[in-house]
Coordinates of C-alpha atoms and ligand atoms in Angstrom, one line a residue:
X1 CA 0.0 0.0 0.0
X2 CA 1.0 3.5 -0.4
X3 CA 2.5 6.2 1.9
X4 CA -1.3 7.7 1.5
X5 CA -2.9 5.3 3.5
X6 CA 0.2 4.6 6.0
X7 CA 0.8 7.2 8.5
X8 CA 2.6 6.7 11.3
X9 CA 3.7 3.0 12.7
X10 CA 2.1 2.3 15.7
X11 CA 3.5 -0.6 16.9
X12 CA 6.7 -2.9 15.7
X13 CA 5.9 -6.7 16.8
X14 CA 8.5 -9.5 16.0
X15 CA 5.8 -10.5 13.2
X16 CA 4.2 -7.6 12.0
X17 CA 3.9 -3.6 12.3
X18 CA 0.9 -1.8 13.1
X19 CA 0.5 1.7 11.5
X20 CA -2.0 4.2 11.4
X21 CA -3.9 5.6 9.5
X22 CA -6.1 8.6 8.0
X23 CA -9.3 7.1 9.3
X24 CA -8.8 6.6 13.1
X25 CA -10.8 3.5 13.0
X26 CA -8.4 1.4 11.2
X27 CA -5.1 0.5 11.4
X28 CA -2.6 -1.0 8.6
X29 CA -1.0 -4.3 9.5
X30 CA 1.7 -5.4 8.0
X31 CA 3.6 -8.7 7.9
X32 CA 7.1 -9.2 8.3
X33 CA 9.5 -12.2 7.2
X34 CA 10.7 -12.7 10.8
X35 CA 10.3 -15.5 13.0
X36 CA 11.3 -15.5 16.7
X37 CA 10.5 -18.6 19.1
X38 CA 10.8 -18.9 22.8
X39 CA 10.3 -15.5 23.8
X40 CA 12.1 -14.0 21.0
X41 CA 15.3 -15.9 22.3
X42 CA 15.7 -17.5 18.5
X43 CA 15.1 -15.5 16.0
X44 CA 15.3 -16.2 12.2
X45 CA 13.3 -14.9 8.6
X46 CA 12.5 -16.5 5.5
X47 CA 11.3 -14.9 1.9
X48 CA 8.2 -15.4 1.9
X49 CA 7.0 -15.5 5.3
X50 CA 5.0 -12.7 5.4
X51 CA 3.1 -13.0 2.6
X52 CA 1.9 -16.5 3.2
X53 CA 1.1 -15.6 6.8
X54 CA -0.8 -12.4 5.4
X55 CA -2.4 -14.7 2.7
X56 CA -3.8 -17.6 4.9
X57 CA -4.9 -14.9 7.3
X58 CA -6.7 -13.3 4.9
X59 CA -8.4 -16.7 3.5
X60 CA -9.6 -17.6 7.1
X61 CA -11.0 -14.5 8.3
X62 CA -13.9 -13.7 5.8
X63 CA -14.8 -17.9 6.7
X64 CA -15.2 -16.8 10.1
X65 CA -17.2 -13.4 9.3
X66 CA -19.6 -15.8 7.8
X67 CA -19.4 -18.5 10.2
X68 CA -20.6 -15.7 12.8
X69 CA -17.6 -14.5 14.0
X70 CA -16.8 -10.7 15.0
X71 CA -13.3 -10.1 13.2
X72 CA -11.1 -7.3 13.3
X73 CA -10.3 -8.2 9.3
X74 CA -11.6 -5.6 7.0
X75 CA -9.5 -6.6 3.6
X76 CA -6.3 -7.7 2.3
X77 CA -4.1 -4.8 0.8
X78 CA -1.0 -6.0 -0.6
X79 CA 0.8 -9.1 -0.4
X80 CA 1.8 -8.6 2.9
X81 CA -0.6 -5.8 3.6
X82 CA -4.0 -6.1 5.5
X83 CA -6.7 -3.2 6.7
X84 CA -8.1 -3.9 9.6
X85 CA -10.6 -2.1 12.4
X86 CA -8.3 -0.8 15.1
X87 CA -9.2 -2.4 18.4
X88 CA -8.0 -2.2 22.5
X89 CA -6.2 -5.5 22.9
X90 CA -7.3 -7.6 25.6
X91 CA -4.1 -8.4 27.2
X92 CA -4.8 -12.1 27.0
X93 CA -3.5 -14.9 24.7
X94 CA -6.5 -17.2 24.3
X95 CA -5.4 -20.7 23.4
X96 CA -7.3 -23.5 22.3
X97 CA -6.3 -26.9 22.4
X98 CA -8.0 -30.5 20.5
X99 CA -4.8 -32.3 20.7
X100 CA -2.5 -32.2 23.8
X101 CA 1.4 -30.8 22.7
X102 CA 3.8 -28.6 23.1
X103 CA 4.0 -27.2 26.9
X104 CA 0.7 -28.6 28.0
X105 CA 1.8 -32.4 26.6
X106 CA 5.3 -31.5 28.9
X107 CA 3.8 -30.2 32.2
X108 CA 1.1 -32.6 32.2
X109 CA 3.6 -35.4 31.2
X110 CA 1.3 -36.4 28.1
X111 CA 2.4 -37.8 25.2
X112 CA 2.2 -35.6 22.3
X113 CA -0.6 -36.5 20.0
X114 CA -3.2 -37.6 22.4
X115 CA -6.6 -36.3 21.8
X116 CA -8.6 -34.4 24.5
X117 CA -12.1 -35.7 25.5
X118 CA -13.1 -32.1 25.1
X119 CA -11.3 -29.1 23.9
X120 CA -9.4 -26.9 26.0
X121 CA -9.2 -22.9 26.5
X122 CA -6.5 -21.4 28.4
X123 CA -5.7 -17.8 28.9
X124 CA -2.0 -16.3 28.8
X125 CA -1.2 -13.0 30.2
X126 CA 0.6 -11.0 27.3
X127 CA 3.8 -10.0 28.6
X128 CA 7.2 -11.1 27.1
X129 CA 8.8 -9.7 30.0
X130 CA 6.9 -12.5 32.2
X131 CA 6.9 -14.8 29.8
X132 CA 3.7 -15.0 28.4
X133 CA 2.3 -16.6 32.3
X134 CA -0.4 -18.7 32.2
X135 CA -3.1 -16.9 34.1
X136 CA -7.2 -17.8 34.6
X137 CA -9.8 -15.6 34.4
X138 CA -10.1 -14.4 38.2
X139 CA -6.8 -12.9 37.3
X140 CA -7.5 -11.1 34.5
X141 CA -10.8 -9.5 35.8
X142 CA -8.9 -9.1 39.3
X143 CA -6.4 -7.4 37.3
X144 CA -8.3 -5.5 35.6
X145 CA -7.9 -7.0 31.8
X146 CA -11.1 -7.6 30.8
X147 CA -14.6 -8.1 32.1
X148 CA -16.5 -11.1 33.1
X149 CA -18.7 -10.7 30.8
X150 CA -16.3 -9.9 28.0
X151 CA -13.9 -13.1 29.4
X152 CA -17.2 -14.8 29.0
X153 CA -17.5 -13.9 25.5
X154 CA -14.4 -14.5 24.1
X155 CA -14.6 -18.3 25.7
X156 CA -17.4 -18.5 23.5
X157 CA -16.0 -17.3 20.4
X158 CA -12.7 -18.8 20.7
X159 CA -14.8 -22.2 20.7
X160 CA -16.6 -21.1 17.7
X161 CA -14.0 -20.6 15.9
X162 CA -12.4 -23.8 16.8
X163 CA -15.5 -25.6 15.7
X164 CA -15.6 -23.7 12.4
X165 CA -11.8 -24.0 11.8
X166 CA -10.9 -28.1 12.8
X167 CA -13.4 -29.5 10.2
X168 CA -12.4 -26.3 7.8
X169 CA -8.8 -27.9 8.2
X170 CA -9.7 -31.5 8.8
X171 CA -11.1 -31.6 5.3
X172 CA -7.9 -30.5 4.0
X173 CA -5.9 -33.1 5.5
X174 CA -5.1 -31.5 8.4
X175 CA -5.3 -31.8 12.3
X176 CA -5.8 -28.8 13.6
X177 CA -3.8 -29.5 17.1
X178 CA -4.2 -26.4 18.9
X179 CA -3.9 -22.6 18.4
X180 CA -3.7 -19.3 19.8
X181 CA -6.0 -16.1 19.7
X182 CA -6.2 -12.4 20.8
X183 CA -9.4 -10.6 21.0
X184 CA -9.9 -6.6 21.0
X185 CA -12.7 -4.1 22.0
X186 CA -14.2 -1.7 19.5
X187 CA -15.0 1.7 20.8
X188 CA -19.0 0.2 21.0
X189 CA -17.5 -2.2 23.5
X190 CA -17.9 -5.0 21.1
X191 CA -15.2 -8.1 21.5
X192 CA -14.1 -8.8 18.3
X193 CA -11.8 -11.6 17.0
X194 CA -8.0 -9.9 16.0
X195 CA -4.7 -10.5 15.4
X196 CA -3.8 -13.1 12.7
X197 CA -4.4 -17.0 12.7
X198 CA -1.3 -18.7 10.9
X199 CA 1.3 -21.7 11.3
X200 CA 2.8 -19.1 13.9
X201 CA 0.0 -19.1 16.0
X202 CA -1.9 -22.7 15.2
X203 CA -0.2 -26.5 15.0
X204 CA -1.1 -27.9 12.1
X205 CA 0.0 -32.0 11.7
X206 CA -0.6 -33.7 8.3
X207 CA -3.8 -36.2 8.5
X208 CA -1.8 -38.8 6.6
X209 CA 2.1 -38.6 8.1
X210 CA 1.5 -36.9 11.1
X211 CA 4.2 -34.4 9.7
X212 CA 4.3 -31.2 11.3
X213 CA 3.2 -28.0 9.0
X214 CA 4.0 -25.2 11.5
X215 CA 6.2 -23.0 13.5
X216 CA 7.3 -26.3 15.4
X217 CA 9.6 -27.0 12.3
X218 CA 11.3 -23.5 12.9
X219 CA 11.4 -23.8 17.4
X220 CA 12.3 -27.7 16.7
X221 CA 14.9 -27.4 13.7
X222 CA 13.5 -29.8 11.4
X223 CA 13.9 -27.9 8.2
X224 CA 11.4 -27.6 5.5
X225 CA 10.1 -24.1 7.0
X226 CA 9.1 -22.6 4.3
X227 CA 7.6 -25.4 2.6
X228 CA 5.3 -26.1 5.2
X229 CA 3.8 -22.5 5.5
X230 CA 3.6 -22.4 1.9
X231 CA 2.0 -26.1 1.7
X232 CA -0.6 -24.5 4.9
X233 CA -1.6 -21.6 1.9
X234 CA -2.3 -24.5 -0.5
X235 CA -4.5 -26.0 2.0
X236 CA -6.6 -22.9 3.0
X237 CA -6.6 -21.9 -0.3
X238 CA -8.4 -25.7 -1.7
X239 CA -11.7 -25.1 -2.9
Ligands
LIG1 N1 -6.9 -4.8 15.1 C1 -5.9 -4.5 16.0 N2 -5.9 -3.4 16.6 C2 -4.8 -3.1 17.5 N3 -3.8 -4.0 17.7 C3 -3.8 -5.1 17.1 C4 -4.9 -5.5 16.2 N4 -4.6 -6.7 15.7 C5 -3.4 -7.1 16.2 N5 -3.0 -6.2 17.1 C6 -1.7 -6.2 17.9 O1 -0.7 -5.9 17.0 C7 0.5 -6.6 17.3 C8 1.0 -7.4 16.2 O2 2.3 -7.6 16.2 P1 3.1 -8.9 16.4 O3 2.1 -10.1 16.3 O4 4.3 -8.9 15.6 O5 3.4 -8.8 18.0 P2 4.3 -9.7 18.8 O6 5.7 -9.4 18.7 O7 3.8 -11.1 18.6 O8 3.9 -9.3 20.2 P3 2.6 -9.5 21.0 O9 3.1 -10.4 22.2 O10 2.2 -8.1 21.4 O11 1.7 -10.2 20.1 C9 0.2 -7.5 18.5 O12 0.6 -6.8 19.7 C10 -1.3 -7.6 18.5 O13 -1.9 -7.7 19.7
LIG2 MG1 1.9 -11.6 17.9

């Protein structure tokens, strides 16, 4: 996009940047080719990465709209560009989880693969500083975060969206292992879905081979990165 609809950045993240712009409503995100991992401790970039981020992004969020879902997403811009309604972040990483792995396989001592009687929702205070803590909801209306009522609310989308998303991917071969969210308010108060849904933020495991299509292949070192994002866009993108 041009310098016309880009005023000032807003906000440099280790995946994107956040700008301004003329209308105060909206905000211009853009996405970068870095990759970080462990609290930014590794970092790395590949060609590429933004765009299919942007892309796959952009696929899944209309889906959603018309699934029911509130989304931040207004349209996709450039390659690596999107428009979107400018929100107040609830400081809260929402993650949902089918499949135990990652940190909750290794706390809990589960194997990684096994299947949850029922899906999961955790809550993340967002703080690199701290680590990204897990925190419940007491905490965050304690603290201040959010509301019952909107904490309330977001539980509820974040499941519809995993019940609209793991048969969206399951049909493409996919298992849809877990993911994470963020949710903002709109001046009317209304919690909206934001932020980006991506092999950064989601594990995505082949049907067939089990094969990991996500940022684990970047935090684990198993090569083949950029193959498996742009294999995820293939995916999404299947009619
Ligand atoms: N519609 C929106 N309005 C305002 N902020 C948004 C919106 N959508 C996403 N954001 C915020 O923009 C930032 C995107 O940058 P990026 O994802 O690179 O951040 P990050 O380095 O992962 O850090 P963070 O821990 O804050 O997500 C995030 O802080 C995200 O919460
Ligand atoms: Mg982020």
């Amino acid at each position: 996009m041009t310098d016309t609809t880009r005023s000032e950045l807003r906000y440099e993240g280790k995946a994107k940047r956040v700008y301004a712009t003329p209308n105060p409503a909206e905000y211009l995100v853009e996405y970068k080719d870095d990759a970080t991992a462990f609290n930014a401790q590794k970092r790395g970039s590949w060609a590429g990465k933004g765009a299919t981020n942007n892309a796959i992004t952009a696929a899944l969020y209309p889906k959603l709209e018309a699934a029911g879902i509130p989304t931040h997403f207004i349209e996709k811009l450039s390659s690596t560009e999107q428009r979107v309604k400018a929100v107040t972040i609830v400081p809260v990483e929402v993650i949902v989880r089918n499949v135990a792995a990652g940190s909750f396989a290794k706390k809990l001592g589960l194997e990684e693969g096994k299947t949850l009687a029922r899906p999961v929702v955790e809550y993340c205070y967002k703080s690199d500083a701290l680590g990204d803590p897990l925190v419940n909801t007491d905490t965050a209306v304690a603290l201040g975060w959010a509301s019952e009522g909107d904490l309330a609310r977001i539980r509820e989308l974040a499941l519809q969206v995993r019940d609209f998303l793991t048969p969206f991917f399951e049909q493409r071969g996919i298992r849809l292992i877990d993911f994470k969210l963020e949710f903002g308010k709109l001046p009317s108060g209304q919690i909206v879905l934001a932020d980006e849904i991506s092999p950064d933020t989601c594990r995505f495991w082949d049907a067939e081979t089990n094969e990991k299509m996500d940022k684990d292949r970047f935090r684990r070192d198993l090569g083949g990165v950029e193959e498996a994002y742009g294999e995820m866009l293939r995916r999404v993108e299947q009619a």
